PDB file of C-alpha atoms and ligand atoms in Angstrom:
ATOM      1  CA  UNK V  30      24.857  -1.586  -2.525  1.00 74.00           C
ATOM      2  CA  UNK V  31      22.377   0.446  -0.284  1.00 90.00           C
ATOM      3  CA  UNK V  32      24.901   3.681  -1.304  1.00 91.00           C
ATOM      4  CA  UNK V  33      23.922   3.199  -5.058  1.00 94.00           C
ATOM      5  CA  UNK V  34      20.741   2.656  -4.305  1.00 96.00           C
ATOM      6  CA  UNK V  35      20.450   6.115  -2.365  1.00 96.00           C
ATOM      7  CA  UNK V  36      22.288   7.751  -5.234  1.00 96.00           C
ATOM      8  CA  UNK V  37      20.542   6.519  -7.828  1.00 97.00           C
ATOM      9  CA  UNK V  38      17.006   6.985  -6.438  1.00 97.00           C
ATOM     10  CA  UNK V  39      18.126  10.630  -4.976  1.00 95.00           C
ATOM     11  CA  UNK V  40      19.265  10.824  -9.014  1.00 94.00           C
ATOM     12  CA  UNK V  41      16.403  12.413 -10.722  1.00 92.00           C
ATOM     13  CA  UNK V  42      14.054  11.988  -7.304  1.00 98.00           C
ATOM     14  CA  UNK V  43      10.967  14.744  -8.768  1.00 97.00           C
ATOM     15  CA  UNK V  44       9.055  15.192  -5.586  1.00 98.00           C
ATOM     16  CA  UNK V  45       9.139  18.080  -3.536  1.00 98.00           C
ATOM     17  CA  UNK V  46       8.682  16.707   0.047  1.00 98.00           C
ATOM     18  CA  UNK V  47       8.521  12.833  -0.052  1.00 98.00           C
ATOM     19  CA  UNK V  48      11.864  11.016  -0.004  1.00 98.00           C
ATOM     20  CA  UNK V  49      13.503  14.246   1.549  1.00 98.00           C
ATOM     21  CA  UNK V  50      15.681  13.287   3.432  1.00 98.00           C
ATOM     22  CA  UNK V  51      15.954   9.499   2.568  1.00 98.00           C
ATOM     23  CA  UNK V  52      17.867   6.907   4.265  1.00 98.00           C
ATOM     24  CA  UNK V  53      18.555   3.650   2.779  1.00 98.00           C
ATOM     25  CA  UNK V  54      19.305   0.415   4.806  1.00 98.00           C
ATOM     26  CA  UNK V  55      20.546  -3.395   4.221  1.00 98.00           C
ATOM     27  CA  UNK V  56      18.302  -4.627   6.829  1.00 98.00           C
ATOM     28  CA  UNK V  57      15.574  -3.621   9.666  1.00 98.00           C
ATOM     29  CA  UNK V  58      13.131  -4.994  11.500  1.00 98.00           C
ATOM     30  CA  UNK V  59      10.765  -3.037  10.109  1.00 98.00           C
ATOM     31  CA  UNK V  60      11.147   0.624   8.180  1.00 98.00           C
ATOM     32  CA  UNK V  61       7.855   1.749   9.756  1.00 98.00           C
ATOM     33  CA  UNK V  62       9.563   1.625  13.331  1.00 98.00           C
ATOM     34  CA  UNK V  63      12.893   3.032  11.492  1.00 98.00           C
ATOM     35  CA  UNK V  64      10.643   6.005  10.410  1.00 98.00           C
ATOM     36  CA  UNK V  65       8.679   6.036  13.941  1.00 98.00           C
ATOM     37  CA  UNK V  66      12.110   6.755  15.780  1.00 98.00           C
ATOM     38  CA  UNK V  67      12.428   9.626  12.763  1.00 98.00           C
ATOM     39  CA  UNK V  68       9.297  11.124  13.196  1.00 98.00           C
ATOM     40  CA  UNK V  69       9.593  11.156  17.476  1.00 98.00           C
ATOM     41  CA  UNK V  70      13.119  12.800  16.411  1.00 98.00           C
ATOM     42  CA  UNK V  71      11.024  16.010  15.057  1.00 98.00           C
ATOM     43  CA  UNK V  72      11.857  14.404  11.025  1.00 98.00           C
ATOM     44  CA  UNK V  73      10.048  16.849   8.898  1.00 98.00           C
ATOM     45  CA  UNK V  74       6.687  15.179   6.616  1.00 98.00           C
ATOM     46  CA  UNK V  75       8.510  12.746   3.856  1.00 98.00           C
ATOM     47  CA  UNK V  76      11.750  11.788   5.530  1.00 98.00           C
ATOM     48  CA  UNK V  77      11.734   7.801   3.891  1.00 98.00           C
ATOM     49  CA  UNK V  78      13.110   4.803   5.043  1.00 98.00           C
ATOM     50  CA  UNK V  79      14.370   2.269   2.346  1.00 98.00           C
ATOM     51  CA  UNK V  80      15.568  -1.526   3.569  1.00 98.00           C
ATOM     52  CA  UNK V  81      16.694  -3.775   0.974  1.00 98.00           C
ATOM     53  CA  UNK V  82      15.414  -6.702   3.477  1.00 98.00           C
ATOM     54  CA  UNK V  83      13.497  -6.444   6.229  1.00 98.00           C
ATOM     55  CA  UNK V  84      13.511  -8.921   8.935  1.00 98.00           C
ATOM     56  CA  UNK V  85      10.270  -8.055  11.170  1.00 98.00           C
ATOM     57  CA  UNK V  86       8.283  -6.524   8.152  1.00 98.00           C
ATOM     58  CA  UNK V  87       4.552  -6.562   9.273  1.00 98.00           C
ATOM     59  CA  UNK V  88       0.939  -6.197   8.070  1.00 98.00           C
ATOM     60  CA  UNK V  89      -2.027  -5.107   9.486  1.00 96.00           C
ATOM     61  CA  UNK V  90      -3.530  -6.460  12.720  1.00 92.00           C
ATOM     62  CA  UNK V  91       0.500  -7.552  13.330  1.00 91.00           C
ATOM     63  CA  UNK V  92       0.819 -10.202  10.028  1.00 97.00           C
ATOM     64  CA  UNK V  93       3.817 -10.765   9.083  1.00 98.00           C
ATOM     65  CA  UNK V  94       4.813  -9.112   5.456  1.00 98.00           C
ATOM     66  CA  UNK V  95       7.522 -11.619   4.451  1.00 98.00           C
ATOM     67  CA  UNK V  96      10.402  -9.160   2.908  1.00 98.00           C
ATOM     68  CA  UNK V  97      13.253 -10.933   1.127  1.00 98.00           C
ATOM     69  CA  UNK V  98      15.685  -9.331  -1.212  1.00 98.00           C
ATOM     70  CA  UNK V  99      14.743  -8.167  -4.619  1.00 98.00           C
ATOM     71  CA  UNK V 100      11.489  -6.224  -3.064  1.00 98.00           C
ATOM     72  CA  UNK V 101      10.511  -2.337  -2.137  1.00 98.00           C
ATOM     73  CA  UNK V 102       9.977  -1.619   1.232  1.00 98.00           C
ATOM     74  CA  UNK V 103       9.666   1.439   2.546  1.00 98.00           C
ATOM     75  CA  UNK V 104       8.034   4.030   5.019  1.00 99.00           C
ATOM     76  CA  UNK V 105       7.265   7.843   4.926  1.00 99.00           C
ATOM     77  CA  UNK V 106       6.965   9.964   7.935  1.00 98.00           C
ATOM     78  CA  UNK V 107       3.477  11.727   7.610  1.00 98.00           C
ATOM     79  CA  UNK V 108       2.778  14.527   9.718  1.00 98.00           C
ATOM     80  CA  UNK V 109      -1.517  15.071   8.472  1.00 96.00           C
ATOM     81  CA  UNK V 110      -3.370  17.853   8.916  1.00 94.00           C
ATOM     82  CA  UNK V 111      -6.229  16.108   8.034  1.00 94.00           C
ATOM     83  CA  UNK V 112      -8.873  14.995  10.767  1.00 93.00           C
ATOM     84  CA  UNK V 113      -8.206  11.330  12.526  1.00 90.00           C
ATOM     85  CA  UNK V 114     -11.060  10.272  11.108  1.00 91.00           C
ATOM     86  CA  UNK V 115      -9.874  10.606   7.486  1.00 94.00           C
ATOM     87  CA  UNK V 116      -6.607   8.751   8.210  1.00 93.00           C
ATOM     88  CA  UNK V 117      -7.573   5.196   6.623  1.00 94.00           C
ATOM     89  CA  UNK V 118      -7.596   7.732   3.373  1.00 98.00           C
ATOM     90  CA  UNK V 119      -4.131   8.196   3.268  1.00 98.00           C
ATOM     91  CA  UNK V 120      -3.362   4.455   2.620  1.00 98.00           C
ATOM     92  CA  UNK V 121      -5.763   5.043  -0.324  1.00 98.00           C
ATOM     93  CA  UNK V 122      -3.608   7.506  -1.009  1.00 98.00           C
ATOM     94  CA  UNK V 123      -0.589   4.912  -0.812  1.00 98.00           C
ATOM     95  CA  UNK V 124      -2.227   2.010  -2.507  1.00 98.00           C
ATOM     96  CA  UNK V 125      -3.194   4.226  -5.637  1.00 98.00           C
ATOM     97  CA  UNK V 126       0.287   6.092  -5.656  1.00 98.00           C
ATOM     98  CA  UNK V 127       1.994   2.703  -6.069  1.00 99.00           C
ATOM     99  CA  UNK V 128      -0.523   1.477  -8.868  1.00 98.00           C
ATOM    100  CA  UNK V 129       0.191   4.379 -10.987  1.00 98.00           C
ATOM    101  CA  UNK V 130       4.102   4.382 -10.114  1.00 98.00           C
ATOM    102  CA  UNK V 131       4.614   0.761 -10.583  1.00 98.00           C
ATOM    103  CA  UNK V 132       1.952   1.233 -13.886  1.00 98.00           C
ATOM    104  CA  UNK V 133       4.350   4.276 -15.130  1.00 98.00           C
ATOM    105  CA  UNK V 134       7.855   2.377 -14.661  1.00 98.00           C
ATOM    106  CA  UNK V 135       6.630  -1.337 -15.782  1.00 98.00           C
ATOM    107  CA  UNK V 136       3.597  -0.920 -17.888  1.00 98.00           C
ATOM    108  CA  UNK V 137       1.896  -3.572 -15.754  1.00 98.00           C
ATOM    109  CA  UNK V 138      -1.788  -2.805 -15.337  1.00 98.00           C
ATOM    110  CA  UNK V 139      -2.314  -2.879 -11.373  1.00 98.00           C
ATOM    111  CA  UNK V 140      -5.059  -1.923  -9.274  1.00 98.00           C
ATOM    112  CA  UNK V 141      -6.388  -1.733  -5.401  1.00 98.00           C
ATOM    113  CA  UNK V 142      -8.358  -3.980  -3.240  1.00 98.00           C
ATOM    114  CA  UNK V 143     -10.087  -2.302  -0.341  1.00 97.00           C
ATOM    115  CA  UNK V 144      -8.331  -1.888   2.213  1.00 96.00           C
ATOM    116  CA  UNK V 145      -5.021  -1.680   1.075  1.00 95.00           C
ATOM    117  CA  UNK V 146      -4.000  -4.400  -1.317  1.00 98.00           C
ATOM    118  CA  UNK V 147      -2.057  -3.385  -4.383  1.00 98.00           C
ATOM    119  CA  UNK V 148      -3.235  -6.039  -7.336  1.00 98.00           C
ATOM    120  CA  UNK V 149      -1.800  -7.038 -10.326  1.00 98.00           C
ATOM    121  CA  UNK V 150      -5.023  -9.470 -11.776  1.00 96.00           C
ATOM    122  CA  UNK V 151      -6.378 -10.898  -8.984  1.00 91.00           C
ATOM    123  CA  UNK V 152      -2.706 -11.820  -7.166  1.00 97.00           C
ATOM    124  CA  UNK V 153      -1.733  -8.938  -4.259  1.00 98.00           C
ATOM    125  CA  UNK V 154       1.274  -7.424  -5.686  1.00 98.00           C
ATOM    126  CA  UNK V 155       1.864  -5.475  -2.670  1.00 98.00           C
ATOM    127  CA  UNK V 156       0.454  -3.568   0.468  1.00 98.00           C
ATOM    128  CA  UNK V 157       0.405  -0.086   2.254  1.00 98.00           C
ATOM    129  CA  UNK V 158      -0.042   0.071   6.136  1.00 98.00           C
ATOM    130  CA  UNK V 159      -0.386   3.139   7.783  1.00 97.00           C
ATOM    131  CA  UNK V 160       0.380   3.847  11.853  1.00 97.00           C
ATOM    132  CA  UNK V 161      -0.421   6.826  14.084  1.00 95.00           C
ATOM    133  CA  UNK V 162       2.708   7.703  15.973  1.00 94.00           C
ATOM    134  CA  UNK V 163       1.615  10.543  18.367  1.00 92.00           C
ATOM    135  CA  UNK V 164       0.781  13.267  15.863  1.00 92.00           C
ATOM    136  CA  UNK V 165       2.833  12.212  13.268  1.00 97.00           C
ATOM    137  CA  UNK V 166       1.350   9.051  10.284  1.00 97.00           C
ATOM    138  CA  UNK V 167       4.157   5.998   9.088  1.00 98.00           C
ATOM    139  CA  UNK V 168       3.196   5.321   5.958  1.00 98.00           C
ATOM    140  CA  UNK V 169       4.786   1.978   4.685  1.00 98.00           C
ATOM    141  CA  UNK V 170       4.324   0.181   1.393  1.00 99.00           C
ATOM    142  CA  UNK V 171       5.793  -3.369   0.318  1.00 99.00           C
ATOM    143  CA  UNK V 172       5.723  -4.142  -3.204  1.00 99.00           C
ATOM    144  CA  UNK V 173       6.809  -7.553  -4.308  1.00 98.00           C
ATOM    145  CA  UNK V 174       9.508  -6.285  -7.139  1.00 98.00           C
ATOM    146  CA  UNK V 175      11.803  -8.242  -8.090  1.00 98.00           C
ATOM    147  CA  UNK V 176      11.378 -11.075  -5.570  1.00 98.00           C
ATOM    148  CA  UNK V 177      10.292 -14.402  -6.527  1.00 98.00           C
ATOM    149  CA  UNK V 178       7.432 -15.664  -5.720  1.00 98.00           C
ATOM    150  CA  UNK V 179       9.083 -18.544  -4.144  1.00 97.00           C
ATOM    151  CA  UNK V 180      10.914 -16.847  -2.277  1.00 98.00           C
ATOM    152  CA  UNK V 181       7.886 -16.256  -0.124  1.00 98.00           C
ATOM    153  CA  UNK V 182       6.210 -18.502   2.254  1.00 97.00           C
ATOM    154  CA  UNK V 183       4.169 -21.512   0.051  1.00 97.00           C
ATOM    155  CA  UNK V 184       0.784 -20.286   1.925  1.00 95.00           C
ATOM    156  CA  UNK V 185       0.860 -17.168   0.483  1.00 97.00           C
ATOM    157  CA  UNK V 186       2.232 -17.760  -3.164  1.00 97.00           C
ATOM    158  CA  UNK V 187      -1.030 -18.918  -4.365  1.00 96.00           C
ATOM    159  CA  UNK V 188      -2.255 -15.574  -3.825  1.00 97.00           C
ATOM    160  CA  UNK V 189       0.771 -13.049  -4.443  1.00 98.00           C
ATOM    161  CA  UNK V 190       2.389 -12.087  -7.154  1.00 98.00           C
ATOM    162  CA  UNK V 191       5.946  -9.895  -8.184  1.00 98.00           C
ATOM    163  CA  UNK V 192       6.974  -7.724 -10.894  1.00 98.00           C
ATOM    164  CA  UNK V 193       9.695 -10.293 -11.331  1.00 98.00           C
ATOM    165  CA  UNK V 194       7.019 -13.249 -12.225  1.00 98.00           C
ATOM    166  CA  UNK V 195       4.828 -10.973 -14.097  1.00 98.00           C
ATOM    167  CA  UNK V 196       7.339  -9.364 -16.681  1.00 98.00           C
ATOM    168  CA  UNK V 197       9.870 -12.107 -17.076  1.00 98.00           C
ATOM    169  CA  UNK V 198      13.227  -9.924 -16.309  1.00 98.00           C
ATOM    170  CA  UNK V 199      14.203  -7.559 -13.166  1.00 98.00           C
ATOM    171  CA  UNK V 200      12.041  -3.810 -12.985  1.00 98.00           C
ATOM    172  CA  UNK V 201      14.833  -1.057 -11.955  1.00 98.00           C
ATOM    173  CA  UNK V 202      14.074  -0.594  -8.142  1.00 98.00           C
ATOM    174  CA  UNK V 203      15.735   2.733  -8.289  1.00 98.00           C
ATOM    175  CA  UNK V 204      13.108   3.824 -11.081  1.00 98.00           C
ATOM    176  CA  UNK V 205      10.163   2.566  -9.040  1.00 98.00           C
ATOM    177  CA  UNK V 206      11.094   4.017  -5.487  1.00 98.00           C
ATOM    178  CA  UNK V 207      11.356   7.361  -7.675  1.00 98.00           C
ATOM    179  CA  UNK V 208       7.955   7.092  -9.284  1.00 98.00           C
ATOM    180  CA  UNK V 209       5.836   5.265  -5.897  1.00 98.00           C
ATOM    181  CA  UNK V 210       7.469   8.308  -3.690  1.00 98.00           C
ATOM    182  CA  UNK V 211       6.303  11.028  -6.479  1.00 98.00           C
ATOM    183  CA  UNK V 212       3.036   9.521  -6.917  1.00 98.00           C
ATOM    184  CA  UNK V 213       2.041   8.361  -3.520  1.00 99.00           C
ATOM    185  CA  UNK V 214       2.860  12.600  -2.801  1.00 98.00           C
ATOM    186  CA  UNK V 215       1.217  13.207  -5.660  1.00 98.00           C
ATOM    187  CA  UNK V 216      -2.048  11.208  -4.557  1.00 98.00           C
ATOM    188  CA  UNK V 217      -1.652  12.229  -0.707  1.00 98.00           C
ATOM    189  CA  UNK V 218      -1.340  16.186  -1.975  1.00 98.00           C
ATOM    190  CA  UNK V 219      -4.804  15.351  -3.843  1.00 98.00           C
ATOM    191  CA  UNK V 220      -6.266  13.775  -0.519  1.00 98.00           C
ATOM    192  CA  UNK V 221      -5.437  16.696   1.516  1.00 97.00           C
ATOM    193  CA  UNK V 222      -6.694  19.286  -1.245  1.00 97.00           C
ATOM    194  CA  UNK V 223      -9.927  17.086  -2.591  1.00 97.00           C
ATOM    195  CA  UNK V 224     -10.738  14.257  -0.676  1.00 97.00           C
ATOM    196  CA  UNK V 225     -13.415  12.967  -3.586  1.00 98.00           C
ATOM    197  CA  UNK V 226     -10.620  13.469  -6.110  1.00 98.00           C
ATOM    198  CA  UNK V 227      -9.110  10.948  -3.942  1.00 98.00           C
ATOM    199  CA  UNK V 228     -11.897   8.744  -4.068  1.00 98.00           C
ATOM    200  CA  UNK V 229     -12.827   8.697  -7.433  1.00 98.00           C
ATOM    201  CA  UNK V 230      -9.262   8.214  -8.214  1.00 98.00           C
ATOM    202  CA  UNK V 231      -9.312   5.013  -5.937  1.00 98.00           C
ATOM    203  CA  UNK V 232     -13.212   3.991  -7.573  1.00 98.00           C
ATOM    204  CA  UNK V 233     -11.199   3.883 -11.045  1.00 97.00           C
ATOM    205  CA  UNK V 234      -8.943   1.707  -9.686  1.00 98.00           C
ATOM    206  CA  UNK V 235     -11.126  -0.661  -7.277  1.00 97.00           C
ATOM    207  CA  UNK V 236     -11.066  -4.435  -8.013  1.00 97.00           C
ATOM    208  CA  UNK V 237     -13.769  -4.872  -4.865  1.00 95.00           C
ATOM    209  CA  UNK V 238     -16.514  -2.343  -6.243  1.00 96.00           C
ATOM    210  CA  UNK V 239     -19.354  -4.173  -7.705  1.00 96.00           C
ATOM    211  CA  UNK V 240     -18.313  -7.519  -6.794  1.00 96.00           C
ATOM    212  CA  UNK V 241     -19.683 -10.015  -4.206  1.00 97.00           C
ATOM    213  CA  UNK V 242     -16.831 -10.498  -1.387  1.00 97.00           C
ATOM    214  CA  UNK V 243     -16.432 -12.407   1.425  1.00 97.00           C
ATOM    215  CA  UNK V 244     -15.585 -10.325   4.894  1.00 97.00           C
ATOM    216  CA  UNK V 245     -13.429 -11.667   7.588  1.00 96.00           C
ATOM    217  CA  UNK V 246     -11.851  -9.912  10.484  1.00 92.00           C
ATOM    218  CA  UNK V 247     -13.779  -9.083  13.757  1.00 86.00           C
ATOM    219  CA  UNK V 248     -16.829  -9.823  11.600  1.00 89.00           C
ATOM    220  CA  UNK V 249     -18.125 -12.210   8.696  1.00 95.00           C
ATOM    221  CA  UNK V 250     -20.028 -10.392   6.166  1.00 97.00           C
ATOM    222  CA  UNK V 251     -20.888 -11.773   2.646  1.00 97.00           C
ATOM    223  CA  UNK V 252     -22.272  -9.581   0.584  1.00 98.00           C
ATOM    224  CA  UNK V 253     -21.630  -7.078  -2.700  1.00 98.00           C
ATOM    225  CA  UNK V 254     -19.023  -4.065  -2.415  1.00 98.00           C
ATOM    226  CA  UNK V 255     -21.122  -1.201  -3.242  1.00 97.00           C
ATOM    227  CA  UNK V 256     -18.807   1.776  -2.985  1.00 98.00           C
ATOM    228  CA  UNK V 257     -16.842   3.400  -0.115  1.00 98.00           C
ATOM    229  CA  UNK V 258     -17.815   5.939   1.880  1.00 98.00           C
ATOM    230  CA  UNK V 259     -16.376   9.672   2.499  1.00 97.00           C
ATOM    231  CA  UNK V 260     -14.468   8.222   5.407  1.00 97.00           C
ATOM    232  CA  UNK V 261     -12.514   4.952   3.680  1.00 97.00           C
ATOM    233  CA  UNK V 262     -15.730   2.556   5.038  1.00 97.00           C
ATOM    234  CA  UNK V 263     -16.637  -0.338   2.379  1.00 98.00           C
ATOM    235  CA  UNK V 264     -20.498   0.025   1.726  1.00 98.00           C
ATOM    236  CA  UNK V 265     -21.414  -3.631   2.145  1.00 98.00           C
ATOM    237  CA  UNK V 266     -25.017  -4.527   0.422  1.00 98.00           C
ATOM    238  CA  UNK V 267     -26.395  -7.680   2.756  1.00 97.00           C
ATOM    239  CA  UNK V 268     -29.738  -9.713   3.173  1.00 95.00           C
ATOM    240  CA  UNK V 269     -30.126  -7.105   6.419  1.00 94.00           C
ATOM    241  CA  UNK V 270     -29.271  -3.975   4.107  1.00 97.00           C
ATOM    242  CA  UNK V 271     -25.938  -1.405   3.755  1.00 97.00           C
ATOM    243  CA  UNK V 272     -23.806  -1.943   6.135  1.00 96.00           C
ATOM    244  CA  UNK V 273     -20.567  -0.439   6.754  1.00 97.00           C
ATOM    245  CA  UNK V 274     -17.058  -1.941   6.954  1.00 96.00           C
ATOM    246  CA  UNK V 275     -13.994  -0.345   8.846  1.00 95.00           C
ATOM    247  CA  UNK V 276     -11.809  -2.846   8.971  1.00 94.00           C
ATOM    248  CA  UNK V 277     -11.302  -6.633   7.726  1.00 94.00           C
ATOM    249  CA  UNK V 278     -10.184  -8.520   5.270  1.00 95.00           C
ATOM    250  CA  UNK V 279     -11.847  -9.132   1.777  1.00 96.00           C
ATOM    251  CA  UNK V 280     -12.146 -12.188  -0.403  1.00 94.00           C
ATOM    252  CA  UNK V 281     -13.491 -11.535  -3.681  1.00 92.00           C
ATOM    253  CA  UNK V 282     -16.340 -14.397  -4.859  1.00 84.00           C
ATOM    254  CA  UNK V 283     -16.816 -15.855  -7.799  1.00 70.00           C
ATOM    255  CA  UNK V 284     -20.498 -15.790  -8.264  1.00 57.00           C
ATOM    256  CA  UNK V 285     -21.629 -19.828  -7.947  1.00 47.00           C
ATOM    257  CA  UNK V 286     -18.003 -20.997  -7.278  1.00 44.00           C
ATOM    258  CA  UNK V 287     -15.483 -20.830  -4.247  1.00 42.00           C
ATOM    259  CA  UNK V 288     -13.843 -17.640  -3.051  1.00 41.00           C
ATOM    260  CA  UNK V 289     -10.689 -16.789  -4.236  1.00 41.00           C
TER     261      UNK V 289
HETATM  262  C1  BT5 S 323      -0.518  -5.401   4.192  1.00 54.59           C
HETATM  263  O1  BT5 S 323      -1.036  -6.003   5.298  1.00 54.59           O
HETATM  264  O2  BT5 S 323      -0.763  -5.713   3.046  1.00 54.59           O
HETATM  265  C2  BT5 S 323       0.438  -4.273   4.501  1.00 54.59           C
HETATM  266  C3  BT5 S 323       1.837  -4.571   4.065  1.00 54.59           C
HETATM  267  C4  BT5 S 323       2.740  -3.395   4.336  1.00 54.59           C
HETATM  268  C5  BT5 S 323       4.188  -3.772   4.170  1.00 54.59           C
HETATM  269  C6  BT5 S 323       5.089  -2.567   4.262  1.00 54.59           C
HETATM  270  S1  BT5 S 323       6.726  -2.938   3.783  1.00 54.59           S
HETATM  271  C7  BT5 S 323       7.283  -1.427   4.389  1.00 54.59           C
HETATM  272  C8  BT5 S 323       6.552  -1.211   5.702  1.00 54.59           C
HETATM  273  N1  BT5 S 323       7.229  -1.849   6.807  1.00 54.59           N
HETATM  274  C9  BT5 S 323       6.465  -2.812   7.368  1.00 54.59           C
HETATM  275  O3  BT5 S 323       6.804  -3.509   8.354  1.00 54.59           O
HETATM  276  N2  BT5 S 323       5.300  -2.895   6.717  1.00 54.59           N
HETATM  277  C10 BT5 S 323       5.202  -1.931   5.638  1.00 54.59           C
HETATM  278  P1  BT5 S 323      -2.211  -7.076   5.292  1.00 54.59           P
HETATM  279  O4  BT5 S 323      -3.352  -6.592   4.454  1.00 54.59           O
HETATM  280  O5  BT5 S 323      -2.460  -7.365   6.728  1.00 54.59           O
HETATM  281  O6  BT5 S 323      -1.621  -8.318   4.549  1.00 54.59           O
HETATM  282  C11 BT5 S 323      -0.784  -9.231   5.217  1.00 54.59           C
HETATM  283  C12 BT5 S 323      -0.999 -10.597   4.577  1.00 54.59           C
HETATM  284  O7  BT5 S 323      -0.518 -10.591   3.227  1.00 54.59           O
HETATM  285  C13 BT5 S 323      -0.243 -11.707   5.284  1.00 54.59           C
HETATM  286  O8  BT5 S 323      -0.998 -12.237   6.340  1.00 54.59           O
HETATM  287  C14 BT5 S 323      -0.038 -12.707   4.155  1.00 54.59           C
HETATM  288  O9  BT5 S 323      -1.205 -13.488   3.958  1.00 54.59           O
HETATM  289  C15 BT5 S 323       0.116 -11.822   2.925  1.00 54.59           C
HETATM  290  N3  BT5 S 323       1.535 -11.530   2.623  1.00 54.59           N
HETATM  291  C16 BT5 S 323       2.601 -11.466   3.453  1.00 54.59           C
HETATM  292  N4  BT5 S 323       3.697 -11.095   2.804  1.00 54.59           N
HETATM  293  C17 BT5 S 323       3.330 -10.920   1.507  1.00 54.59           C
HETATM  294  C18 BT5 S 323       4.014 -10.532   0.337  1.00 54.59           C
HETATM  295  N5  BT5 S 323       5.308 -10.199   0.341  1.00 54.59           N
HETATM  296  N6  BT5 S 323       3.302 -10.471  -0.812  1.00 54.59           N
HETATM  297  C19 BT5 S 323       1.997 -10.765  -0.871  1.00 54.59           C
HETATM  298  N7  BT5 S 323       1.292 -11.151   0.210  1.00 54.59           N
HETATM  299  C20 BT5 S 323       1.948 -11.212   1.393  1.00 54.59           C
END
């Protein structure tokens, strides 16, 4: 099973760097620490790590990412040039490569969710977290393919969604690992060369610009998403003026109902 995967994503695999080499697994703990061990092993920028499960799949701020069969998960080795400030970019880079792949192969309209939410509607489709490792970036992205949605825990199935629920019949994994690994290299090329390319490619794509959000984390902010910032930061828009947001989590509002 993980064989034919390899061959048939390696099958027509367009990219020049990501994917290269790529190793496919059953099941891991978690393909960013696969790819760690690769990168600390000298693995050149784009070796990939496929699992077809993952066991110890994680989030940001150590949240679990629940991986069952039937979904995409996968890490790149990253080896940036760019300066460490400008890292939280390249999972703009990831979450707007996998819109347009999974867009491309499925003809589902998706979009991003600052941080690092993949969205089909308003339902996280999927989710990119990025690691330093020493010099070296692991870049992993989970998209919800052809799992079920209840095949995920019941507190977050009111607020995720899967290829699988949203077109009615299986997507071809093989298809979509080729397309998120060209695209997220296509979009991470772009960062490097043009970070505001970058940006306004991630603006066209925003569901949190221009709507009032909720902020939870290390702070609570309510307030209305502006824009980002050169760096990644959301530009929040309080009562006490602009501030700006390196890291939480965002629930969009409804304006005069509950958050969703
Ligand atoms: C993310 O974190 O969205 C980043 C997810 C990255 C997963 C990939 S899979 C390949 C690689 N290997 C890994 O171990 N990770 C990466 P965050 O924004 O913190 O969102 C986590 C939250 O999303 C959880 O606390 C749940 O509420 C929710 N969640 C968990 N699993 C989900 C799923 N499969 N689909 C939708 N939501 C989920």
């Amino acid at each position: 099973m993980t064989q034919e995967l390899a061959r048939a994503i390696a099958a027509g695999l367009s990219t020049r760097r990501f994917g290269r080499p790529l190793y496919v697994h059953e099941r891991v703990g978690s393909t960013n620490d696969e790819a760690a061990v690769l990168a600390e092993q000298g693995a050149p920028e784009g070796a990939t790590v496929i699992a077809a499960v993952q066991t110890g799949g994680r989030g940001r701020r150590g949240r679990v990412w629940q991986s069952p069969a039937g979904g995409l998960w996968f890490s790149v080795v990253l080896r940036p040039t760019l300066p460490v400030g400008l890292w939280p970019l390249v999972g703009f880079a990831g979450a707007v490569g996998a819109a347009v792949g999974i867009e491309e192969v499925t003809q589902v309209p998706t979009r991003v969710k600052w941080p690092n939410d993949v969205m089909a509607g308003e339902r996280k489709l999927g989710g990119v977290l990025v690691e330093a490792r020493g010099p070296a970036a692991i870049a992993g992205i989970g998209i919800n393919a052809n799992v079920p949605v209840e095949a995920l825990a019941p507190e977050v199935q009111s607020t995720a969604t899967s290829l699988l629920a949203l077109l009615g019949c299986p997507a071809d994994v093989a298809a979509l690992a080729r397309a998120l690994l060209l695209e997220f290299e296509r979009h991470y090329d772009l960062l490097c060369a043009d970070t505001d390319a970058l940006l306004a490619r991630w603006r066209g794509r925003d569901v949190t610009r221009g709507r009032l959000v909720h902020i939870s984390g290390a702070q609570e902010l309510d307030g209305l998403a502006e824009d980002v910032d050169q760096t990644g930061a959301l530009l929040l828009k309080t009562a006490d003026g602009v501030q700006r947001v390196i890291a939480g989590d965002v629930s969009l509002r409804v304006a005069g109902a509950s958050q969703v």
